[in-house]
Amino acid sequence: MEEMPSAVSVTLGNHVDFTRMKLFTETASLLSEKNINGDIMIPETDADEIISVGDEQQIEINTSVSVPIAVAIEGIDNGQIVAKVISLEAEHTLKASVVTIGEKNQTKVLRSVFELEYLPLWGSHSVCGKRPEMEDAVVAVPQFMQVPIKMFVADHVIDRVNPNLSDLTAHFFGVYDGHGGSQVANYCRDRLHSALEEELKITKQELVKGTINDSLQIGWEKAFTKCFQKVDDEVGGNVSRNIPEVSGDPSDITSEPVAPETVGSTAVVALICSSHIIIANCGDSRAVLYRGKEAMALSNDHKPNREDEYARIEAAGGKVIQWQGHRVFGVLAMSRSIGDRYLKPWIIPEPEVTFTARAREDECLILASDGLWDVMSNEEACEVARKRILIWHKKNGGNTLERVGPGAEDPAAQAAADYLAMLAIQKGSNDNISVIVVDLKAQRRFKTKSSS
């Protein structure tokens, strides 16, 4: 949990103490605030119905036209989605609509409407806390890259959809919780998203050639796994890497390890576009989605006492020892990480990937290190973040899209991230704390009480 990455930096100076004092005094008011009514600028329709479909992940996307439009699902015919295009009221500014169909192992779908030109509203906060050194890192890369729609929808097509629409803009966020030092976390902050871009460019070329036969989920799993392995190899000095930060020459390369063998880092990253949220996780940092009133963990902590992780470590000849908690060989309290060469092959860099279709009910996404999750439940963190966002909007006005430019931090989401980090300290967290909050509501409208 250290300073923001080269892509987007956040200064962590002396203002932290002031912010901490200010936020502590506001804790009671936040948790007791009741006079907040937040409405989303999307019409209330029957588009929230749940329908049963097969296990295959699909998504149908409708592009922009001169007036806002939406897609209504009429049914399933021979395994294909039957849908029609309908108009929305002119007052709404949606540029396109997305019909999301299921996640892995799910057989239900929420019909929802989103903006294709999705601009993420995000904020982040990193604080050293009670630790002597900051070993965490966070990164935000808005407008990260254009991803082919086929990587989200395969070959499914809705009638009357603009055939020229080929890509969606994806945005990248990551939290890296270092241990043994900050070198690996910092390297992940600066490198992992570019390594992912390299893998996705290869995937795009394979799409053009028509040589990809994997399902959507497997395709994304392969891209992230290769990306994480590449970064892990570079950290360990197994492959050459560029070192332009040393001489300023991007052609300079080295095979030197990034850090000593006892240094490593978790990595939880999110790739967000208008239709999906894709999470790749390695370690015990966590991603949680607040959908409606439900906190949904989009990652599963890699702990040595997790049944499948315990079995994997034991099968490889390793040992999980109880020593101030379950630890690999009594040392590391997580079962996967980037780095930690001295504990290979028992500690692996392979991420678990989730592929989640977005829904209209999505409120916010939280990525955070275990400094937050050790003292706060998923539900509590999500509700605090949502409430803090609404409090900011109540005090400052409802629509931040007019306030922030492309790639800028959103003040409401920033307030939520600040508050979560400071609240974790107040609750007794002994670790570095890093938090990213992404507000998934494009616009917010607030009711005003009429005077009588």
Coordinates of C-alpha atoms in Angstrom, one line a residue:
M1 CA 0.0 0.0 0.0
E2 CA 2.2 2.7 -1.2
E3 CA 2.0 5.6 -3.6
M4 CA 0.0 5.4 -6.7
P5 CA 1.7 4.0 -9.8
S6 CA 3.4 5.8 -12.6
A7 CA 0.1 5.6 -14.5
V8 CA -1.7 7.6 -11.8
S9 CA 0.0 8.9 -8.7
V10 CA -1.4 9.8 -5.3
T11 CA 0.7 11.8 -2.9
L12 CA 0.9 10.3 0.6
G13 CA 2.4 13.1 2.5
N14 CA 1.7 14.8 5.9
H15 CA -1.9 15.3 5.0
V16 CA -2.6 11.7 6.1
D17 CA -2.5 12.6 9.8
F18 CA -4.9 15.6 9.2
T19 CA -7.2 13.4 7.1
R20 CA -7.1 10.7 9.7
M21 CA -8.2 13.1 12.5
K22 CA -10.9 14.6 10.3
L23 CA -12.3 11.2 9.3
F24 CA -12.2 9.8 12.8
T25 CA -14.5 12.7 13.9
E26 CA -16.9 11.8 11.1
T27 CA -17.2 8.1 11.8
A28 CA -20.3 8.4 13.9
S29 CA -22.0 10.8 11.5
L30 CA -21.3 8.5 8.6
L31 CA -22.7 5.4 10.2
S32 CA -25.8 7.3 11.5
E33 CA -26.6 9.4 8.5
K34 CA -30.1 8.5 7.3
N35 CA -31.2 11.4 5.2
I36 CA -29.8 10.2 1.9
N37 CA -31.9 9.3 -1.1
G38 CA -29.9 8.3 -4.1
D39 CA -31.6 7.6 -7.4
I40 CA -29.9 6.4 -10.6
M41 CA -30.5 8.2 -13.9
I42 CA -31.8 5.0 -15.5
P43 CA -35.6 4.5 -16.0
E44 CA -37.5 2.0 -13.9
T45 CA -38.7 -0.6 -16.3
D46 CA -39.3 -4.3 -16.4
A47 CA -35.7 -4.7 -17.6
D48 CA -34.7 -6.2 -14.2
E49 CA -36.6 -9.5 -14.7
I50 CA -34.6 -12.7 -14.3
I51 CA -34.8 -15.3 -17.0
S52 CA -33.3 -18.8 -17.1
V53 CA -30.6 -19.5 -19.7
G54 CA -27.9 -22.1 -20.2
D55 CA -24.5 -22.1 -18.5
E56 CA -22.6 -20.5 -21.5
Q57 CA -21.5 -16.9 -20.8
Q58 CA -22.9 -14.5 -23.3
I59 CA -23.4 -10.8 -23.7
E60 CA -25.3 -8.9 -26.3
I61 CA -24.3 -5.3 -27.0
N62 CA -26.2 -2.6 -28.8
T63 CA -24.3 0.4 -30.0
S64 CA -25.0 4.1 -30.0
V65 CA -27.7 5.7 -32.2
S66 CA -29.1 9.1 -32.4
V67 CA -31.5 8.5 -29.5
P68 CA -31.0 6.3 -26.4
I69 CA -32.0 2.7 -27.0
A70 CA -32.3 -0.5 -25.0
V71 CA -32.5 -4.2 -25.7
A72 CA -35.4 -6.2 -24.4
I73 CA -35.1 -10.0 -24.4
E74 CA -38.1 -11.8 -25.8
G75 CA -36.9 -15.3 -25.3
I76 CA -34.6 -18.1 -26.3
D77 CA -35.0 -19.8 -29.7
N78 CA -32.8 -22.8 -30.5
G79 CA -30.2 -21.7 -28.0
Q80 CA -30.1 -18.2 -29.5
I81 CA -31.2 -15.0 -27.7
V82 CA -34.2 -13.3 -29.3
A83 CA -34.2 -9.6 -28.6
K84 CA -35.7 -6.3 -29.9
V85 CA -34.5 -2.7 -29.7
I86 CA -36.8 -0.3 -27.8
S87 CA -36.5 3.5 -27.2
L88 CA -36.0 5.2 -23.9
E89 CA -37.2 8.6 -22.9
A90 CA -35.2 11.4 -24.4
E91 CA -34.2 12.7 -21.0
H92 CA -31.8 9.8 -20.5
T93 CA -28.3 10.0 -21.9
L94 CA -27.4 6.4 -22.3
K95 CA -25.4 5.8 -25.5
A96 CA -26.0 2.1 -25.7
S97 CA -27.4 -0.9 -23.9
V98 CA -26.0 -4.2 -22.8
V99 CA -27.8 -7.4 -22.1
T100 CA -25.8 -9.5 -19.7
I101 CA -26.1 -13.2 -19.7
G102 CA -24.8 -15.0 -16.7
E103 CA -21.5 -15.8 -15.1
K104 CA -19.6 -19.0 -14.8
N105 CA -21.8 -21.7 -13.2
Q106 CA -24.9 -19.4 -13.1
T107 CA -28.1 -20.0 -14.9
K108 CA -29.8 -16.6 -14.4
V109 CA -29.4 -13.3 -16.0
L110 CA -30.2 -9.7 -15.1
R111 CA -31.3 -7.5 -17.9
S112 CA -29.5 -4.2 -17.6
V113 CA -28.7 -1.0 -19.4
F114 CA -25.2 0.6 -19.5
E115 CA -23.2 3.2 -21.3
L116 CA -20.8 1.8 -23.8
E117 CA -18.6 4.9 -23.4
Y118 CA -18.0 4.0 -19.8
L119 CA -15.8 6.4 -17.8
P120 CA -14.8 4.9 -14.5
L121 CA -15.4 6.9 -11.3
W122 CA -12.6 5.9 -9.0
G123 CA -10.6 6.9 -6.0
S124 CA -7.7 5.3 -4.0
H125 CA -6.0 5.6 -0.7
S126 CA -2.8 3.9 0.7
V127 CA -1.6 4.4 4.2
C128 CA 1.4 2.8 6.1
G129 CA -0.7 2.4 9.2
K130 CA 1.1 0.8 12.2
R131 CA 3.8 -0.8 10.0
P132 CA 7.3 0.8 10.0
E133 CA 7.5 0.7 6.2
M134 CA 5.0 1.0 3.3
E135 CA 5.2 -2.2 1.2
D136 CA 2.0 -1.9 -0.8
A137 CA 1.3 -0.4 -4.2
V138 CA -1.8 0.6 -6.1
V139 CA -2.3 1.5 -9.8
A140 CA -5.2 2.9 -11.8
V141 CA -5.0 3.0 -15.6
P142 CA -8.2 4.5 -17.0
Q143 CA -8.8 3.9 -20.7
F144 CA -6.2 1.1 -20.5
M145 CA -6.9 -0.4 -23.9
Q146 CA -9.4 -1.3 -26.5
V147 CA -10.6 -4.9 -26.2
P148 CA -12.4 -6.7 -29.0
I149 CA -16.1 -7.2 -28.2
K150 CA -15.7 -10.9 -29.3
M151 CA -13.7 -11.4 -26.1
F152 CA -16.8 -10.6 -24.2
V153 CA -19.6 -11.9 -26.4
A154 CA -18.0 -14.5 -28.7
D155 CA -20.0 -14.6 -32.0
H156 CA -23.5 -13.8 -30.7
V157 CA -25.2 -10.9 -32.6
I158 CA -28.4 -9.0 -32.0
D159 CA -30.4 -7.8 -35.0
R160 CA -30.0 -4.1 -35.8
V161 CA -26.7 -3.8 -33.9
N162 CA -24.1 -1.6 -35.6
P163 CA -21.7 -4.2 -37.1
N164 CA -18.9 -1.6 -37.2
L165 CA -18.6 -1.6 -33.4
S166 CA -15.6 -3.9 -32.7
D167 CA -14.1 -2.8 -29.4
L168 CA -14.9 -1.8 -25.9
T169 CA -12.7 0.5 -23.8
A170 CA -11.3 -1.4 -20.8
H171 CA -10.0 0.2 -17.6
F172 CA -7.4 -1.4 -15.3
F173 CA -7.0 -1.2 -11.5
G174 CA -4.7 -3.1 -9.2
V175 CA -3.7 -3.5 -5.6
Y176 CA -0.4 -5.2 -4.7
D177 CA 0.4 -6.1 -1.1
G178 CA 4.1 -6.6 -0.7
H179 CA 5.9 -8.5 2.0
G180 CA 9.6 -8.8 2.9
G181 CA 10.1 -5.4 1.1
S182 CA 8.3 -3.2 -1.4
Q183 CA 10.3 -4.1 -4.5
V184 CA 8.0 -6.7 -6.0
A185 CA 4.8 -4.7 -5.2
N186 CA 6.3 -1.7 -6.9
Y187 CA 7.4 -3.7 -9.9
C188 CA 3.9 -5.2 -10.3
R189 CA 2.5 -1.7 -10.1
D190 CA 4.7 -0.5 -12.9
R191 CA 4.7 -3.6 -15.1
L192 CA 1.8 -6.0 -14.7
H193 CA -0.8 -4.0 -16.7
S194 CA 1.7 -3.6 -19.6
A195 CA 2.4 -7.3 -19.5
L196 CA -1.4 -7.9 -19.7
E197 CA -1.6 -5.6 -22.7
E198 CA 1.1 -7.6 -24.4
E199 CA -0.9 -10.8 -23.9
L200 CA -4.2 -9.3 -25.0
K201 CA -2.5 -8.0 -28.2
I202 CA -1.5 -11.6 -29.0
T203 CA -5.1 -12.7 -28.3
K204 CA -6.4 -10.0 -30.7
Q205 CA -4.1 -11.2 -33.4
E206 CA -5.4 -14.8 -32.8
L207 CA -9.0 -13.5 -33.1
V208 CA -8.2 -12.0 -36.4
K209 CA -6.7 -15.2 -37.6
G210 CA -9.6 -17.3 -36.2
T211 CA -7.3 -19.6 -34.3
I212 CA -9.0 -19.3 -30.9
N213 CA -11.2 -22.2 -29.9
D214 CA -11.3 -21.5 -26.1
S215 CA -14.4 -20.4 -24.2
L216 CA -14.6 -16.8 -23.0
Q217 CA -13.7 -17.7 -19.5
I218 CA -10.7 -20.0 -20.5
G219 CA -9.4 -17.3 -22.9
W220 CA -9.3 -14.7 -20.1
E221 CA -7.8 -17.2 -17.7
K222 CA -5.0 -18.0 -20.2
A223 CA -4.2 -14.3 -20.8
F224 CA -4.0 -13.4 -17.1
T225 CA -2.0 -16.6 -16.2
K226 CA 0.6 -15.9 -18.9
C227 CA 0.7 -12.2 -17.7
F228 CA 1.3 -13.1 -14.1
Q229 CA 3.8 -15.8 -14.9
K230 CA 5.8 -13.4 -17.2
V231 CA 6.0 -10.8 -14.4
D232 CA 7.0 -13.5 -11.9
D233 CA 9.8 -14.7 -14.2
E234 CA 11.0 -11.1 -14.6
V235 CA 11.0 -10.6 -10.8
G236 CA 13.0 -13.8 -10.3
G237 CA 15.5 -13.0 -13.0
N238 CA 14.5 -16.0 -15.1
V239 CA 14.0 -13.9 -18.2
S240 CA 15.5 -10.6 -19.4
R241 CA 13.5 -7.4 -18.8
N242 CA 13.8 -3.8 -19.9
I243 CA 15.3 -1.4 -17.4
P244 CA 14.7 2.1 -18.9
E245 CA 14.4 3.5 -15.3
V246 CA 18.1 2.9 -14.8
S247 CA 19.6 4.7 -17.9
G248 CA 16.5 6.1 -19.7
D249 CA 17.2 3.9 -22.6
P250 CA 14.2 1.5 -23.3
S251 CA 16.5 -0.9 -25.1
D252 CA 18.6 -1.6 -22.0
I253 CA 17.9 -5.0 -20.6
T254 CA 18.9 -7.1 -17.6
S255 CA 18.5 -10.6 -16.2
E256 CA 19.0 -9.5 -12.6
P257 CA 16.3 -10.3 -10.1
V258 CA 14.0 -7.4 -9.1
A259 CA 14.3 -8.3 -5.4
P260 CA 15.8 -10.8 -3.0
E261 CA 14.3 -14.3 -3.0
T262 CA 12.3 -13.6 0.3
V263 CA 10.4 -10.6 -1.2
G264 CA 7.0 -11.1 -2.8
S265 CA 3.6 -9.5 -3.4
T266 CA -0.1 -10.3 -3.8
A267 CA -1.9 -9.1 -6.8
V268 CA -5.6 -8.4 -7.2
V269 CA -6.5 -6.6 -10.5
A270 CA -9.7 -5.6 -12.2
L271 CA -10.4 -5.0 -15.9
I272 CA -13.6 -3.1 -16.2
C273 CA -15.6 -2.2 -19.2
S274 CA -19.2 -1.3 -19.9
S275 CA -20.3 -4.9 -20.0
H276 CA -18.1 -6.9 -17.7
I277 CA -15.8 -6.9 -14.6
I278 CA -12.9 -9.3 -14.9
I279 CA -10.9 -10.0 -11.7
A280 CA -7.6 -11.8 -11.5
N281 CA -6.3 -12.6 -8.0
C282 CA -3.1 -14.1 -6.6
G283 CA -2.7 -14.0 -2.8
D284 CA -4.9 -12.7 0.0
S285 CA -5.9 -9.2 -1.3
R286 CA -9.5 -9.1 -2.3
A287 CA -12.1 -7.7 -4.8
V288 CA -15.7 -7.3 -3.7
L289 CA -18.6 -6.1 -5.8
Y290 CA -21.6 -4.4 -4.2
R291 CA -24.7 -5.4 -6.2
G292 CA -27.9 -4.1 -4.9
K293 CA -27.8 -4.9 -1.2
E294 CA -25.4 -7.9 -1.6
A295 CA -21.7 -7.8 -1.2
M296 CA -20.3 -10.3 -3.7
A297 CA -16.7 -11.5 -3.4
L298 CA -15.2 -11.7 -6.9
S299 CA -12.0 -13.3 -5.6
N300 CA -11.2 -16.0 -3.2
D301 CA -8.3 -15.5 -0.8
H302 CA -5.4 -17.8 -1.3
K303 CA -4.7 -19.0 2.2
P304 CA -2.6 -22.1 3.1
N305 CA -5.5 -23.6 5.1
R306 CA -8.0 -23.4 2.2
E307 CA -8.8 -27.0 1.4
D308 CA -7.7 -27.0 -2.2
E309 CA -4.6 -24.9 -1.6
Y310 CA -3.6 -27.1 1.4
A311 CA -3.9 -30.2 -0.8
R312 CA -1.9 -28.6 -3.6
I313 CA 0.9 -27.6 -1.3
E314 CA 1.1 -31.0 0.4
A315 CA 1.0 -32.8 -3.0
A316 CA 4.0 -30.8 -4.1
G317 CA 5.9 -31.9 -1.0
G318 CA 5.3 -28.8 1.0
K319 CA 4.1 -28.3 4.6
V320 CA 1.4 -26.0 6.1
I321 CA 2.4 -25.3 9.7
Q322 CA 0.4 -23.6 12.4
W323 CA 2.5 -20.7 13.5
Q324 CA 0.6 -17.5 14.3
G325 CA -1.9 -18.8 11.8
H326 CA -1.5 -21.2 9.0
R327 CA 1.7 -20.6 7.0
V328 CA 3.6 -22.4 4.3
F329 CA 6.5 -24.0 6.1
G330 CA 5.6 -21.8 9.0
V331 CA 6.7 -18.6 7.1
L332 CA 4.2 -17.2 4.5
A333 CA 0.6 -16.7 5.4
M334 CA -0.6 -16.9 1.8
S335 CA -0.4 -19.8 -0.7
R336 CA 0.1 -17.8 -3.9
S337 CA 2.1 -14.7 -4.7
I338 CA 4.4 -13.1 -7.2
G339 CA 8.0 -13.4 -6.1
D340 CA 9.0 -15.5 -3.0
R341 CA 11.5 -17.6 -5.0
Y342 CA 12.6 -19.4 -1.8
L343 CA 9.2 -21.0 -1.4
K344 CA 8.7 -22.3 -4.9
P345 CA 7.2 -24.6 -6.2
W346 CA 4.8 -24.5 -3.2
I347 CA 4.0 -20.8 -3.7
I348 CA 2.8 -20.2 -7.2
P349 CA 2.0 -17.0 -9.2
E350 CA -1.1 -18.5 -11.0
P351 CA -4.1 -16.2 -10.6
E352 CA -7.8 -17.3 -10.2
V353 CA -9.9 -15.3 -12.7
T354 CA -13.6 -14.4 -12.5
F355 CA -15.6 -13.2 -15.4
T356 CA -18.7 -11.2 -14.2
A357 CA -21.4 -9.6 -16.4
R358 CA -22.3 -6.2 -15.1
A359 CA -25.8 -5.5 -13.9
R360 CA -27.8 -2.3 -13.4
E361 CA -27.9 -2.9 -9.6
D362 CA -24.1 -2.7 -9.4
E363 CA -23.1 0.1 -6.9
C364 CA -19.4 -0.1 -6.4
L365 CA -16.3 -2.3 -6.6
I366 CA -13.7 -2.4 -3.9
L367 CA -10.1 -3.7 -4.3
A368 CA -8.1 -3.8 -1.1
S369 CA -5.3 -5.4 0.7
D370 CA -5.8 -7.5 3.8
G371 CA -5.1 -4.5 5.9
L372 CA -8.7 -3.6 5.3
W373 CA -10.3 -7.1 5.1
D374 CA -8.7 -8.2 8.4
V375 CA -10.8 -5.8 10.3
M376 CA -13.9 -5.3 8.1
S377 CA -16.4 -7.7 6.5
N378 CA -17.2 -7.5 2.8
E379 CA -20.7 -6.3 3.7
E380 CA -19.5 -3.5 6.1
A381 CA -16.9 -2.2 3.7
C382 CA -19.4 -2.1 0.8
E383 CA -22.1 -0.4 2.8
V384 CA -19.6 2.2 4.2
A385 CA -18.3 2.9 0.7
R386 CA -21.7 3.3 -0.8
K387 CA -22.9 5.6 2.0
R388 CA -19.8 7.7 1.8
I389 CA -20.3 8.2 -1.9
L390 CA -23.9 9.2 -1.3
I391 CA -22.9 11.6 1.4
W392 CA -20.4 13.3 -0.9
H393 CA -23.0 13.7 -3.6
K394 CA -25.6 15.0 -1.2
K395 CA -23.2 17.7 -0.1
N396 CA -21.7 18.5 -3.5
G397 CA -24.3 17.7 -6.1
G398 CA -25.2 14.5 -7.9
N399 CA -23.3 14.3 -11.1
T400 CA -19.5 14.0 -11.1
L401 CA -19.2 13.2 -14.8
E402 CA -19.4 17.0 -15.3
R403 CA -16.7 17.6 -12.6
V404 CA -13.9 15.2 -13.6
G405 CA -12.1 14.8 -16.9
P406 CA -11.0 11.5 -18.5
G407 CA -8.7 9.5 -16.3
A408 CA -9.2 11.8 -13.2
E409 CA -10.0 10.6 -9.8
D410 CA -13.6 11.0 -8.7
P411 CA -14.0 13.0 -5.5
A412 CA -16.9 10.9 -4.2
A413 CA -15.1 7.6 -4.8
Q414 CA -11.9 9.2 -3.4
A415 CA -13.8 10.1 -0.2
A416 CA -15.0 6.5 0.1
A417 CA -11.5 5.1 -0.3
D418 CA -10.0 7.6 2.2
Y419 CA -12.7 6.8 4.7
L420 CA -12.3 3.0 4.4
A421 CA -8.6 3.2 5.0
M422 CA -8.9 5.5 8.0
L423 CA -11.7 3.4 9.4
A424 CA -9.6 0.3 9.2
I425 CA -6.9 2.0 11.3
Q426 CA -9.5 3.0 13.8
K427 CA -10.7 -0.6 14.0
G428 CA -7.2 -1.7 14.9
S429 CA -5.6 -2.9 11.6
N430 CA -1.9 -3.5 12.1
D431 CA -1.0 -3.7 8.5
N432 CA -0.4 -1.4 5.5
I433 CA -3.8 -0.6 4.0
S434 CA -4.5 0.1 0.4
V435 CA -8.0 0.6 -1.1
I436 CA -9.4 1.4 -4.5
V437 CA -13.1 2.2 -4.8
V438 CA -14.8 2.3 -8.2
D439 CA -18.2 3.8 -8.4
L440 CA -20.1 1.8 -11.0
K441 CA -23.1 4.2 -11.2
A442 CA -22.4 6.5 -14.2
Q443 CA -24.7 9.2 -12.9
R444 CA -26.5 9.8 -9.7
R445 CA -29.6 11.9 -9.2
F446 CA -30.8 12.9 -5.7
K447 CA -34.3 13.7 -4.6
T448 CA -34.9 17.0 -2.9
K449 CA -37.5 17.3 -0.2
S450 CA -40.2 19.8 -1.1
S451 CA -41.0 22.3 1.6
S452 CA -44.5 22.3 2.8

